[in-house]
Each structure stands twice: as structure tokens, then as C-alpha cells.
Amino acid sequence: MNCMDFTILILALPFLSFVTLGLAGGKMSHRTSGIIGTVSLGIVSALSYLTAALYFTDGRGIDGLFPTLMPYNALWLPLTDTLKIEMGIMLDPISVMMLVVISTVSLLVHIYSFGYMKGEKGFQRYYAFLSLFTMSMLGLVVATNIFQMYVFWELVGVSSYLLIGFYYTKPAAIAASKKAFVVTRFADLGFLIGILIYGYYGKTFSFTPDLHLLAAAGAMIPLALGLMFVGGAGKSAMFPLHIWLPDAMEGPTPVSALIHAATMVVAGVYLVARMFPLFIGFAPETLHLAGYVGAFTALFAAVIACVQTDIKRVLAFSTISQIGFMIVALGVCTSSDPHSGGLGYMASMFHLFTHAMFKALLFLGAGAIIHAVHSNEMKDMGGLRRYLPITHLTFLIACLSIAGIWPFSGFFSKDEILSACYGFSPVIGVLMTAIAGLTAFYMFRLYFSIFWGKKASTAAHPHEAPSSMTIPLIILATFTCLAGFIPFGQFVSSDGSAYSIHIDLAVAASSLIIAAIAIAIAAIMYKSENKSFAIKIAGRFKRLHRAAYRRFYIDEIYQFVTHRIIFNGVSAPVARFDRAIIDGFMNSLAWATNISSTAIRGLQSGNIQQYTLVFLGGALILILLLILI
């Protein structure tokens, strides 16, 4: 028996939890349903950590690489003699790493939700959807082939739709869930077409195809990989497919932590990393193009985050920007050798790992703040450090980490990304360093606005969250403090070989100085009770401030294109043509048929004498015709 056979339970347990809570949750108490969901995720987390321990301690093979294991793999659909779809579990460094990330964040969200969602209508339904979401993400990262990944990819889309629209009586939540579903469906269409092209020319859906077949396919493989990236760009909210993510904040705050921190939005990054050997080998220009898209997205989202007033939307645009960093890190790779051009791969995965912890901490901290003041707006906050000491300290740790301050985990992963960017192009390096500075500014703008200054009059009696909410914050803060010291390159690298992380002192020093300056500017503008300087700056750049606050009117552009051009300019004329011409023609056929049937219906009267008369008359006519002829 394979020592990894138990890994099938990592998918089976959350699925069983979903089925149980979905079918019988209505007959359970809130406490019982929450315990079932949380215990199942606790076991999944334990199994994921056991899997990681067994996998990485077993050591590398004689080739110096960690093995690729498939403890479970079964034929699902045989399409042709060579092309088939299998379902199973594949373990390699990045899938094992993702098991740890997803199970950890999901478990802490389950625990946190006990306090945050207490008394909510639909509590059992909420935990059922959490289980489905977690199972879908786990199935995505352990997929043995690209088609299995797509199946679970779509399940992630469905479950995120259900979670974002959890408050289905709120029009804003309904609109947000539909927006997320529709936007990602358009992107996923590109993903599916890319998969079909890849399968047709590669004769397989495997991640390790016959390279000779791909070489013979010419430009079709770069096209297929580019279309796959479109799917990843939609799921990871890259520009211009980012519009769904800020509105996804209409879901419960723990859901935001789950979607943003470790799961749905990093699926696109994981997809590119999974297909990385093919991108490097057959479509390096496509990979670089993805990097440029990521760089623009990172800058675009960071600028918008600087002026948002809803704390969850600040964090939403922060996520978009940080995912851009991960895509850039992959896009600047020029080879699979980490020493000569593949550093960005390791840096991207490292940042994915550290970002999962501090972003989950930020969102759950935001939930504790909202729980205390019953508002998402920064104007309703201020001076909360005295009332929420645990939330304050853990939130500060997360802000320091995402700002790239030593010795927090974000410093180490961000430094590796910047080093990879400078190795690819000094221009990209300088740009990403500047964006990192913007990140430090907007995060400490958020921090000072919430915890310093004067307490808002609307926040009557703010109080610390219950232990079910603060314990996950403490755990995530501990991870955030320690994760940077993990020798990540020894476990994950672009070519599978061990890679020792070396901090580039010039890059690290410059980024620290820029981050410190950005934090100081944020302190000057937002730490004091009097924010006149911030108001003056906003007034000085009024048009830019308004445009950034309105997200540079991208949503309005989409509304104009969809409603004015597509719906009114295309759909409406097509609908009129359908009603007037197509329906009119079919209705005319029906009218003519009715008229004709009315005229000749007397021939089918049921009167035998009439039938005899007609028969004899017809016979006589035929006889006369024969005589005349």
C-alpha cells in the first residue's frame, strides 16, 4: 500500500462535509453544523501537513529532484486511443505547498466564522459552501492533468458565486455574485479553447506531453498557452478582467479572506506555474507578455487602493496588486534554471505562500474591526488601538509584512521578486520597487486611519472580538513573522533543484528605504486627528483623485460597452429581427396552415355518403380523362 494513499481523504472529507451540511444542515443546530465543517477541515489540515512532512522528508532522488507521485489516478473518459481524461491526485513541490496553504487558511476561516457568523441566517448553508469551495481548490491544485484542473476550476467558480451571493436578499450581493460569475466565465471560455487546442495537437491533457508533438504544432501551442493565461487572468483578476474582485467584498468577510488569501485569486498564478515548463520551452514571449500585464495591473490597482475608503475594498485592490507581483515574477523568467533566469518562479511561489498568511490576517483583522464598529468605512473608525489591542497588533504585523519590512515574511518574498525583475530589466525593477512603495503607503494609510487619530463618534462602544476570532489572528500573525525564514528555495524552484535564497543587499536596502519613506508620508497624512494635509493633497490633484476613487471608470466603460453597444446596438436589433422576420415568417406559416385547413376541413367530415360521392365523382373524372386521352 502506498504511504500516500490517504491523500484521497483530503478531497473526500470536505466533499462529504458539503453533502452532509447541504442535505441535512437545516435539521442541525448552528453549533453542530459548524463543528462538522470545522472538524472535517481540521482533519484535512492534519493530513495536508502529514503529506508535506512525508513528501519533503523523504528527500530528493538520485537526480536531485523531488519525485512526482500519483497515489491515486483513474481513467474517467477515454476519448481516443491516445487522448483520455483521468482523475486523480498528483503530488509535487508546488501542489504539496498549496495543500498546506489552502488547508491552513480554510481551517482558520472555519474557526473564525464561529464568532463572525454567529446568529446569521443560513449558518449551515454557509459552512456547506465553505466545504465545497475548499474541496474545489484542493482538487484544482492536485489535478493530474489540465482537464481535471479545469473541472475543479469551474467548481471554484460555482462555489465562489454561492459564497459571494450568500446574502441573497441584498441586491448588491446578488449583483456582485453575478458579476464575478459572468466575468470569469468569459475568461474561462478562453481557458477551455486553449485546453482543446493543446489536447488536439499534444494528443494528451497531461502536464508532461510529448515535446516532439508540441514542437511540430508550431504557433498553435503558444496560442493555446496564451488562451489558458486568459482564463488565469480572469480568475486572478488581472486587468481588464479585474472588475469582479472589488465587488466580491459583498460576501461575508471570512469569505473575502478565503477567496483573496490562498485560493481562488491565486489559481491563475498556480496555472501559469503549473504550465511553466511549456511556457518557457514553447512560448517565452507569451510568458513575458503575461508579466507586462501583471506589472500594469499591480500599478493600476495600487493607485486605486491609495484613495479607497472602504477598508475591504482597499484590501481587495491590494490583492489585485499583489497577484500582479506574482505574475510579474513568473513573466520575467527567461529559463528554467533558477541561477540563470528562473529565480522569478521561486519568488512567485514564495510570495504566494507568504501573501496567503498576511492577506488572510488582514481580511480577518478587517472583519474584527467591522465587527467592532459595524461599518466598513474608515471615517467611522479611528483610535481603535486602545479598544482592540489584539486586532491592532496583528493587523500592524500584517501591514509591516506586506510593506516589505524586515524581518516579516513579505520582505523576503518581495525582495526575491524585485531581484528577479532587476535581472530581467532595470526598468521593470524600478517600476516594481515604486509599486512596492505605493503598497507601503496605502497599507499604512489604512492602518493609521483605523487605529490612530480620534475615535469616530459613530463607533460608540468598540470592543475586541471573541476568542474564536482572535485566535486565528494570532496564529496567522505567528506565521507571518516566521514564514520568511523558511528556506523556500530548498523545496520549490523552477527546475526542481535546490536553490539557496540570497538577499540582494542593494535591492533590499533600496526597497526598505522607499518603504520607510512611504510609511512616514502615510503617518504625516493620516496619523493625526487633523488630516488637513491629506485633504489638501486630494484637492490639489482633484481629477486624479476622483478618477482613482471611481476606479478610473473601468466599470462605467464596461457598462457602456455591454448596455449601450452590445445590448442596445447589437442585441436589440437582433431581437427585433427575430420577432419581426423570423417569428413573423413562422407565424405566417401557421396562419396559412390554419386558413388552408379551414378551407379543406370539409373533406374530413366523417360522413360515409359524402366520402362515397367524392370517390365516385373522382372515379368518373379519371374515366373521362382516360377516354379523352
XYZ file of C-alpha atoms in Angstrom:
629
model
C 0.000 0.000 0.000
C 1.351 3.431 -0.948
C 2.139 5.603 2.071
C 0.312 8.480 0.328
C -2.930 6.593 -0.307
C -4.600 8.546 2.493
C -4.384 11.714 0.389
C -7.690 10.832 -1.281
C -9.295 11.773 2.056
C -8.075 15.350 1.561
C -10.703 15.676 -1.169
C -13.264 13.222 0.189
C -13.725 14.780 3.638
C -14.704 18.328 2.567
C -16.948 16.827 -0.119
C -18.707 14.660 2.487
C -18.998 17.712 4.740
C -20.612 19.666 1.890
C -23.096 16.870 1.140
C -23.957 16.358 4.804
C -24.472 20.029 5.579
C -26.184 20.673 2.266
C -28.752 17.910 2.729
C -29.182 17.720 6.483
C -27.845 21.063 7.702
C -31.322 22.520 8.076
C -32.093 19.948 10.772
C -28.906 20.736 12.714
C -28.113 23.483 15.171
C -25.628 26.162 14.161
C -23.072 24.743 16.567
C -23.362 21.202 15.195
C -23.051 22.244 11.550
C -20.094 24.485 12.365
C -18.357 21.691 14.259
C -18.868 19.225 11.395
C -17.379 21.648 8.860
C -14.515 22.698 11.120
C -13.570 19.209 12.292
C -13.511 17.910 8.709
C -11.179 20.768 7.744
C -9.089 20.121 10.832
C -8.543 16.542 9.682
C -7.822 17.742 6.137
C -5.238 20.184 7.502
C -3.591 17.457 9.556
C -3.459 15.187 6.503
C -2.047 18.007 4.378
C 0.720 18.686 6.888
C 1.415 14.960 7.136
C 1.599 14.781 3.339
C 4.069 17.675 3.257
C 6.179 16.141 6.017
C 6.333 12.726 4.349
C 6.926 14.169 0.900
C 9.722 16.594 1.733
C 11.468 14.491 4.386
C 11.612 11.530 2.027
C 14.263 13.542 0.231
C 15.285 14.032 -3.360
C 16.016 11.279 -5.837
C 19.367 10.476 -7.381
C 18.678 13.164 -9.989
C 18.496 15.769 -7.229
C 14.762 16.370 -7.717
C 11.720 15.696 -5.588
C 9.614 12.969 -7.237
C 6.205 13.445 -8.825
C 3.835 10.999 -7.132
C 0.376 9.899 -8.186
C -1.078 7.962 -5.247
C -4.446 7.895 -6.997
C -5.269 8.110 -10.698
C -8.247 6.631 -12.516
C -9.498 6.759 -16.093
C -12.600 8.888 -16.355
C -13.290 9.469 -20.055
C -11.490 7.573 -22.867
C -11.836 9.883 -25.867
C -9.489 8.192 -28.354
C -6.784 5.570 -28.219
C -4.263 8.206 -27.158
C -6.404 11.021 -25.754
C -8.141 10.361 -22.460
C -9.189 12.208 -19.327
C -8.091 10.924 -15.948
C -8.963 11.965 -12.427
C -6.512 11.614 -9.594
C -4.050 13.187 -7.197
C -0.605 14.409 -8.178
C 1.958 15.399 -5.573
C 4.948 17.550 -6.432
C 6.551 20.505 -4.626
C 4.037 23.185 -5.640
C 0.927 21.028 -5.170
C 2.095 19.912 -1.722
C 2.863 23.524 -0.816
C -0.613 24.571 -1.959
C -2.243 21.818 0.117
C -0.655 23.351 3.205
C -1.653 26.895 2.249
C -5.273 26.125 1.354
C -5.980 23.836 4.294
C -4.378 26.233 6.806
C -6.266 29.327 5.685
C -9.524 27.434 5.233
C -9.323 25.890 8.712
C -8.672 29.274 10.318
C -11.565 30.798 8.349
C -13.825 27.985 9.597
C -12.813 28.689 13.200
C -13.078 32.457 12.769
C -16.552 32.134 11.265
C -17.876 30.634 14.506
C -17.682 34.101 16.024
C -18.169 36.295 12.983
C -21.223 34.486 11.573
C -22.837 33.752 14.931
C -26.607 34.144 14.712
C -26.610 34.603 10.925
C -29.490 33.110 8.991
C -28.179 30.372 6.714
C -25.274 29.457 9.021
C -25.419 25.793 7.941
C -25.597 26.753 4.277
C -22.538 28.959 4.783
C -20.456 26.105 6.159
C -21.641 23.809 3.372
C -20.450 26.315 0.768
C -17.118 26.720 2.588
C -16.580 22.966 2.360
C -17.434 22.915 -1.347
C -15.084 25.812 -2.040
C -12.219 24.204 -0.141
C -12.737 20.840 -1.846
C -12.745 22.542 -5.244
C -9.476 24.386 -4.627
C -7.801 21.279 -3.223
C -8.919 19.296 -6.267
C -7.576 22.015 -8.559
C -4.057 22.019 -7.119
C -3.637 18.228 -7.027
C -5.030 17.704 -10.548
C -3.088 15.173 -12.607
C -3.950 16.847 -15.912
C -5.159 20.143 -17.327
C -8.717 18.923 -17.914
C -9.152 17.817 -14.310
C -7.832 21.218 -13.302
C -10.498 22.821 -15.498
C -13.291 20.764 -13.890
C -12.308 21.885 -10.406
C -11.600 25.369 -11.736
C -15.269 25.639 -12.673
C -16.338 24.221 -9.309
C -14.330 27.005 -7.677
C -16.289 29.474 -9.818
C -19.629 27.996 -8.766
C -18.776 27.878 -5.071
C -17.390 31.436 -5.099
C -20.641 32.570 -6.751
C -22.584 30.949 -3.913
C -20.378 32.485 -1.210
C -20.217 35.995 -2.678
C -24.005 35.957 -3.013
C -24.546 34.431 0.434
C -26.669 37.419 1.489
C -29.071 36.738 -1.351
C -31.642 39.228 -0.058
C -29.221 42.116 -0.693
C -29.342 43.408 -4.292
C -25.663 44.404 -4.101
C -24.634 40.848 -3.134
C -26.725 39.370 -5.946
C -25.191 41.770 -8.467
C -21.658 41.072 -7.193
C -22.043 37.295 -7.403
C -23.437 37.501 -10.941
C -20.678 39.887 -11.959
C -17.993 37.525 -10.660
C -19.612 34.562 -12.370
C -20.119 36.243 -15.750
C -16.675 37.881 -15.973
C -14.834 34.712 -15.045
C -16.977 32.678 -17.462
C -15.803 34.810 -20.360
C -12.211 34.265 -19.287
C -12.802 30.552 -18.767
C -14.046 30.241 -22.333
C -10.542 31.207 -23.433
C -9.113 28.684 -20.985
C -11.304 25.900 -22.405
C -10.418 26.720 -26.017
C -6.750 26.700 -25.051
C -7.144 23.283 -23.425
C -8.836 21.875 -26.536
C -6.097 23.221 -28.838
C -3.461 21.825 -26.502
C -5.172 18.422 -26.379
C -5.643 18.280 -30.140
C -2.015 18.997 -31.006
C -0.389 17.396 -27.983
C -2.597 14.265 -28.088
C -2.855 14.480 -24.306
C -4.153 16.600 -21.453
C -1.171 15.713 -19.310
C 1.162 18.339 -17.868
C 4.058 16.354 -19.369
C 3.221 15.900 -23.066
C 5.362 14.578 -25.890
C 7.588 17.560 -26.618
C 8.112 16.486 -30.244
C 4.370 16.747 -30.888
C 4.272 20.224 -29.379
C 7.275 21.329 -31.436
C 5.531 20.112 -34.586
C 2.423 22.144 -33.716
C 4.255 25.417 -34.338
C 2.396 28.558 -33.311
C -0.630 26.664 -32.023
C 0.978 25.847 -28.666
C 1.833 29.498 -27.834
C -1.770 30.297 -28.832
C -3.107 27.568 -26.547
C -0.959 28.724 -23.639
C -1.965 32.343 -24.226
C -5.652 31.385 -24.103
C -5.009 29.454 -20.904
C -3.495 32.571 -19.419
C -6.681 34.462 -20.312
C -8.526 32.037 -18.027
C -5.926 32.586 -15.340
C -6.137 36.361 -15.770
C -9.882 36.224 -15.196
C -9.626 34.096 -12.063
C -6.713 36.140 -10.694
C -8.374 39.466 -11.560
C -5.756 40.798 -13.955
C -6.559 43.963 -15.896
C -9.009 44.320 -17.617
C -10.780 41.325 -16.076
C -10.327 42.633 -12.529
C -13.712 44.308 -12.146
C -15.403 41.439 -10.303
C -12.998 41.226 -7.372
C -13.686 44.526 -5.529
C -17.435 43.880 -5.715
C -16.891 40.376 -4.323
C -16.497 42.127 -0.953
C -20.304 41.941 -0.669
C -19.866 38.410 0.665
C -19.109 37.734 4.360
C -15.657 38.978 5.393
C -14.314 35.454 6.150
C -15.222 34.554 2.569
C -13.168 37.512 1.379
C -10.222 36.154 3.358
C -10.670 32.714 1.827
C -11.029 33.972 -1.749
C -8.241 36.558 -1.563
C -5.677 34.928 0.662
C -4.911 31.480 -0.591
C -7.361 30.115 -3.022
C -9.418 31.489 -5.872
C -7.428 34.536 -6.922
C -4.091 32.719 -6.911
C -5.480 29.977 -9.159
C -4.284 31.894 -12.221
C -0.783 32.184 -10.747
C -0.823 28.472 -9.972
C -1.947 27.691 -13.529
C 0.996 29.577 -15.056
C 3.376 27.945 -12.571
C 1.998 24.501 -13.368
C 2.420 25.069 -17.112
C 5.725 26.915 -16.608
C 7.954 24.355 -18.424
C 5.763 24.666 -21.510
C 5.678 28.472 -21.324
C 9.485 28.613 -21.080
C 10.022 25.963 -23.722
C 7.435 26.962 -26.324
C 6.009 30.396 -25.506
C 8.519 32.597 -23.642
C 7.169 35.739 -25.325
C 3.680 34.864 -24.117
C 5.098 34.470 -20.615
C 6.781 37.887 -20.829
C 3.528 39.412 -22.098
C 1.793 37.972 -19.031
C 4.470 39.665 -16.935
C 3.786 43.051 -18.545
C 0.057 42.617 -17.888
C 0.879 41.780 -14.275
C 3.087 44.874 -13.904
C 0.407 47.206 -15.259
C -2.225 45.551 -13.073
C -0.033 45.914 -9.986
C 0.437 49.651 -10.617
C -3.176 50.262 -11.612
C -4.588 48.543 -8.511
C -2.061 50.158 -6.152
C -3.026 53.654 -7.309
C -6.724 52.898 -6.793
C -6.056 51.422 -3.324
C -4.472 54.721 -2.260
C -7.829 56.541 -2.292
C -10.481 53.940 -1.400
C -12.368 54.495 1.855
C -13.990 51.065 2.350
C -11.360 49.005 4.188
C -12.331 45.778 2.437
C -12.001 47.400 -0.963
C -8.568 48.743 -0.073
C -7.589 45.158 0.690
C -9.287 43.937 -2.494
C -7.202 46.233 -4.693
C -4.183 45.311 -2.603
C -4.804 41.682 -3.539
C -5.055 42.551 -7.233
C -1.748 44.414 -6.974
C -0.009 41.595 -5.092
C -1.228 38.987 -7.581
C 0.276 41.260 -10.214
C 3.616 40.932 -8.395
C 3.359 37.134 -8.598
C 2.526 37.177 -12.312
C 5.395 39.600 -12.968
C 7.786 37.270 -11.139
C 6.784 34.416 -13.449
C 6.827 36.663 -16.500
C 10.423 37.810 -16.036
C 11.773 34.255 -16.133
C 13.998 33.518 -19.116
C 14.927 29.909 -18.386
C 14.111 27.031 -16.063
C 17.467 27.346 -14.311
C 16.971 29.412 -11.124
C 20.548 30.662 -11.302
C 20.333 31.990 -14.853
C 16.795 33.258 -15.229
C 14.288 31.184 -13.283
C 14.537 32.999 -9.949
C 11.147 34.603 -10.555
C 9.403 31.222 -10.427
C 10.596 30.506 -6.898
C 9.957 34.125 -5.894
C 6.391 33.976 -7.216
C 5.592 30.780 -5.318
C 7.307 32.139 -2.203
C 5.228 35.324 -2.361
C 2.099 33.272 -2.931
C 2.929 31.404 0.281
C 3.696 34.457 2.424
C 0.881 36.534 0.902
C -1.625 33.848 1.845
C -0.783 34.292 5.510
C -0.603 38.066 5.801
C -3.540 38.728 3.471
C -5.743 36.279 5.392
C -4.619 38.097 8.538
C -5.537 41.467 7.019
C -9.011 40.366 5.947
C -9.809 38.584 9.189
C -8.485 41.615 11.049
C -10.775 43.799 8.937
C -13.627 41.509 9.932
C -12.811 42.027 13.614
C -12.769 45.793 13.044
C -16.107 45.732 11.226
C -17.461 43.511 13.995
C -16.470 46.226 16.485
C -17.697 49.380 14.714
C -20.386 47.913 12.388
C -19.063 49.796 9.381
C -16.624 49.293 6.513
C -15.811 52.983 6.114
C -12.625 54.495 7.506
C -14.494 57.657 8.522
C -16.334 55.572 11.124
C -13.071 54.377 12.656
C -10.050 55.918 14.343
C -8.272 55.451 17.671
C -9.204 51.777 17.818
C -5.807 50.585 19.051
C -6.939 51.231 22.630
C -10.083 49.151 22.235
C -8.854 46.310 20.015
C -5.319 45.551 21.248
C -5.001 42.059 19.721
C -6.511 43.104 16.402
C -4.299 46.189 16.383
C -1.058 44.290 16.948
C -1.814 41.510 14.470
C -3.025 43.992 11.832
C 0.182 46.008 12.269
C 2.261 42.859 11.751
C 0.390 42.151 8.515
C 0.863 45.745 7.322
C 4.594 45.604 8.034
C 4.824 42.328 6.140
C 3.002 43.466 3.018
C 5.033 46.689 3.093
C 8.176 44.563 2.885
C 9.694 45.470 6.249
C 12.375 43.177 7.683
C 12.085 40.645 9.372
C 8.486 39.930 8.379
C 7.767 37.349 5.691
C 6.718 39.787 2.971
C 10.193 41.321 2.994
C 11.874 38.068 1.952
C 9.481 37.090 -0.836
C 9.157 40.649 -2.190
C 12.950 41.025 -2.223
C 13.275 37.907 -4.387
C 10.674 39.233 -6.823
C 12.447 42.571 -7.119
C 15.798 40.824 -7.641
C 14.279 38.743 -10.446
C 12.775 41.902 -12.003
C 16.091 43.758 -11.953
C 17.743 40.706 -13.514
C 15.253 40.829 -16.382
C 15.084 44.596 -16.915
C 16.152 47.556 -14.750
C 13.031 49.384 -15.909
C 10.768 46.613 -14.611
C 12.822 46.504 -11.420
C 12.440 50.230 -10.772
C 8.720 50.102 -11.603
C 8.027 47.212 -9.226
C 10.091 48.877 -6.490
C 7.966 52.012 -6.880
C 4.784 49.922 -6.700
C 6.132 48.287 -3.533
C 6.496 51.815 -2.128
C 2.881 52.581 -3.030
C 1.894 49.372 -1.257
C 3.573 50.544 1.951
C 1.818 53.924 1.629
C -1.749 52.707 1.120
C -1.473 49.966 3.729
C -0.288 52.407 6.402
C -2.855 54.928 5.261
C -5.335 52.188 6.137
C -3.576 51.325 9.404
C -3.307 54.901 10.713
C -6.875 55.760 9.675
C -8.223 52.783 11.621
C -6.109 52.673 14.746
C -4.784 56.224 15.285
C -6.348 59.635 15.439
C -9.644 60.371 17.128
C -12.309 57.739 17.687
C -15.284 58.381 15.446
C -18.490 59.368 17.204
C -20.362 56.608 15.375
C -18.151 53.944 16.985
C -19.948 54.111 20.329
C -18.605 51.084 22.189
C -15.942 49.256 20.131
C -14.751 46.011 21.666
C -12.298 43.236 20.961
C -13.592 40.243 19.009
C -14.294 36.912 20.775
C -11.532 34.321 21.106
C -12.859 32.301 18.152
C -11.905 35.311 16.019
C -8.724 36.487 17.759
C -7.039 33.067 17.987
C -6.881 32.717 14.153
C -5.441 36.249 14.057
C -2.675 35.283 16.489
C -1.887 32.089 14.551
C -1.699 33.928 11.234
C 0.423 36.672 12.783
C 2.844 33.998 14.007
C 3.046 32.508 10.510
C 3.594 35.995 9.094
C 6.510 36.594 11.444
C 8.198 33.242 10.804
C 7.364 32.228 7.200
C 10.102 34.369 5.692
C 12.790 32.309 7.384
C 11.684 29.085 5.668
C 14.350 28.061 3.115
C 11.667 28.033 0.459
C 14.056 27.566 -2.449
C 15.178 24.250 -0.975
C 11.673 22.917 -1.596
C 10.342 24.824 -4.625
C 12.327 26.043 -7.624
C 11.811 26.432 -11.352
C 13.743 23.314 -12.374
C 13.155 21.305 -9.202
C 16.724 21.515 -7.930
C 17.582 23.010 -4.548
C 18.097 26.766 -4.647
C 19.600 28.782 -1.793
C 17.957 32.169 -1.352
C 20.423 35.057 -1.261
C 19.261 38.525 -0.311
C 20.458 41.187 -2.729
C 21.603 43.882 -0.318
C 21.296 46.707 -2.866
C 17.734 45.724 -3.770
C 16.768 45.089 -0.152
C 18.241 48.357 1.101
C 16.605 50.488 -1.597
C 13.210 48.856 -1.140
C 13.415 49.256 2.659
C 14.293 52.928 2.341
C 11.439 53.543 -0.098
C 9.008 51.626 2.144
C 10.136 53.638 5.189
C 9.635 56.920 3.306
C 6.172 55.783 2.164
C 5.203 54.833 5.728
C 6.457 58.189 7.007
C 4.362 60.028 4.398
C 1.308 57.992 5.395
C 1.960 58.835 9.057
C 2.210 62.565 8.312
C -1.016 62.498 6.315
C -3.209 60.137 8.350
C -1.827 59.513 11.850
C -3.007 62.728 13.448
C -6.588 63.686 14.165
C -6.282 66.599 11.731
C -5.975 65.184 8.212
C -5.819 68.589 6.553
C -2.641 67.735 4.660
C -4.292 64.680 3.119
C -7.332 66.755 2.207
C -5.089 69.414 0.677
C -3.236 66.853 -1.456
C -6.549 65.324 -2.612
C -7.763 68.806 -3.574
C -4.528 69.585 -5.406
C -4.942 66.502 -7.591
C -8.723 66.537 -7.617
C -9.267 64.979 -11.027
C -6.754 62.194 -10.485
C -8.156 61.538 -7.007
C -11.727 61.342 -8.316
C -10.712 59.112 -11.220
C -8.793 56.736 -8.931
C -11.679 56.668 -6.461
C -14.021 55.742 -9.318
C -11.526 53.031 -10.372
C -10.640 55.015 -13.492
C -14.197 54.476 -14.736
C -13.470 50.963 -15.967
C -16.808 49.717 -14.616
C -18.601 52.545 -16.411
C -16.778 51.644 -19.627
C -17.926 48.035 -19.256
C -21.469 49.250 -18.598
C -21.365 51.429 -21.695
C -19.949 48.670 -23.900
C -22.330 45.990 -22.639
C -25.536 48.016 -22.324
C -25.226 50.724 -24.966
C -23.239 48.881 -27.644
C -23.867 45.152 -27.149
C -27.358 45.174 -25.632
C -28.829 48.223 -27.386
C -26.684 48.308 -30.520
C -26.457 44.579 -31.245
C -28.832 42.557 -29.109
C -31.859 44.827 -29.503
C -31.746 44.902 -33.372
C -31.192 41.141 -33.414
C -34.172 40.708 -31.086
C -36.319 42.925 -33.327
C -35.217 40.964 -36.398
C -36.067 37.755 -34.589
C -39.519 38.974 -33.620
C -40.384 40.709 -36.907
C -38.776 38.429 -39.520
C -38.136 35.017 -38.004
C -41.198 34.934 -35.750
C -43.245 36.716 -38.447
C -42.316 34.126 -41.073
C -43.132 31.232 -38.726
C -46.397 32.910 -37.704
C -47.256 33.383 -41.388
C -46.754 29.663 -41.990
C -49.058 28.933 -39.070
C -51.668 31.421 -40.410
C -51.533 29.904 -43.911
C -51.857 26.426 -42.463
C -54.904 27.468 -40.421
C -56.584 29.090 -43.429
C -55.901 26.080 -45.658
C -57.103 23.616 -43.066
C -60.289 25.646 -42.563
C -60.924 25.602 -46.328
C -60.457 21.846 -46.774
C -61.621 20.544 -43.428
C -64.974 19.624 -45.010
C -63.216 16.773 -46.812
C -62.817 15.040 -43.440
C -66.431 15.299 -42.255
C -66.891 11.652 -41.146
C -69.959 11.306 -43.444
C -69.744 7.987 -45.359
C -72.240 9.096 -48.009
C -70.099 12.168 -48.707
C -66.959 10.021 -48.987
C -68.801 7.677 -51.436
C -69.974 10.581 -53.560
C -66.458 12.049 -53.707
C -64.993 8.637 -54.516
C -67.461 8.035 -57.374
C -67.010 11.578 -58.686
C -63.274 11.147 -58.741
C -63.544 7.772 -60.460
C -65.793 9.245 -63.152
C -63.333 12.107 -63.731
C -60.473 9.635 -64.133
C -62.519 7.546 -66.599
C -63.349 10.624 -68.672
C -59.702 11.627 -68.728
C -58.674 8.156 -69.910
C -61.320 8.214 -72.671
C -60.249 11.653 -73.860
C -56.571 10.698 -73.864
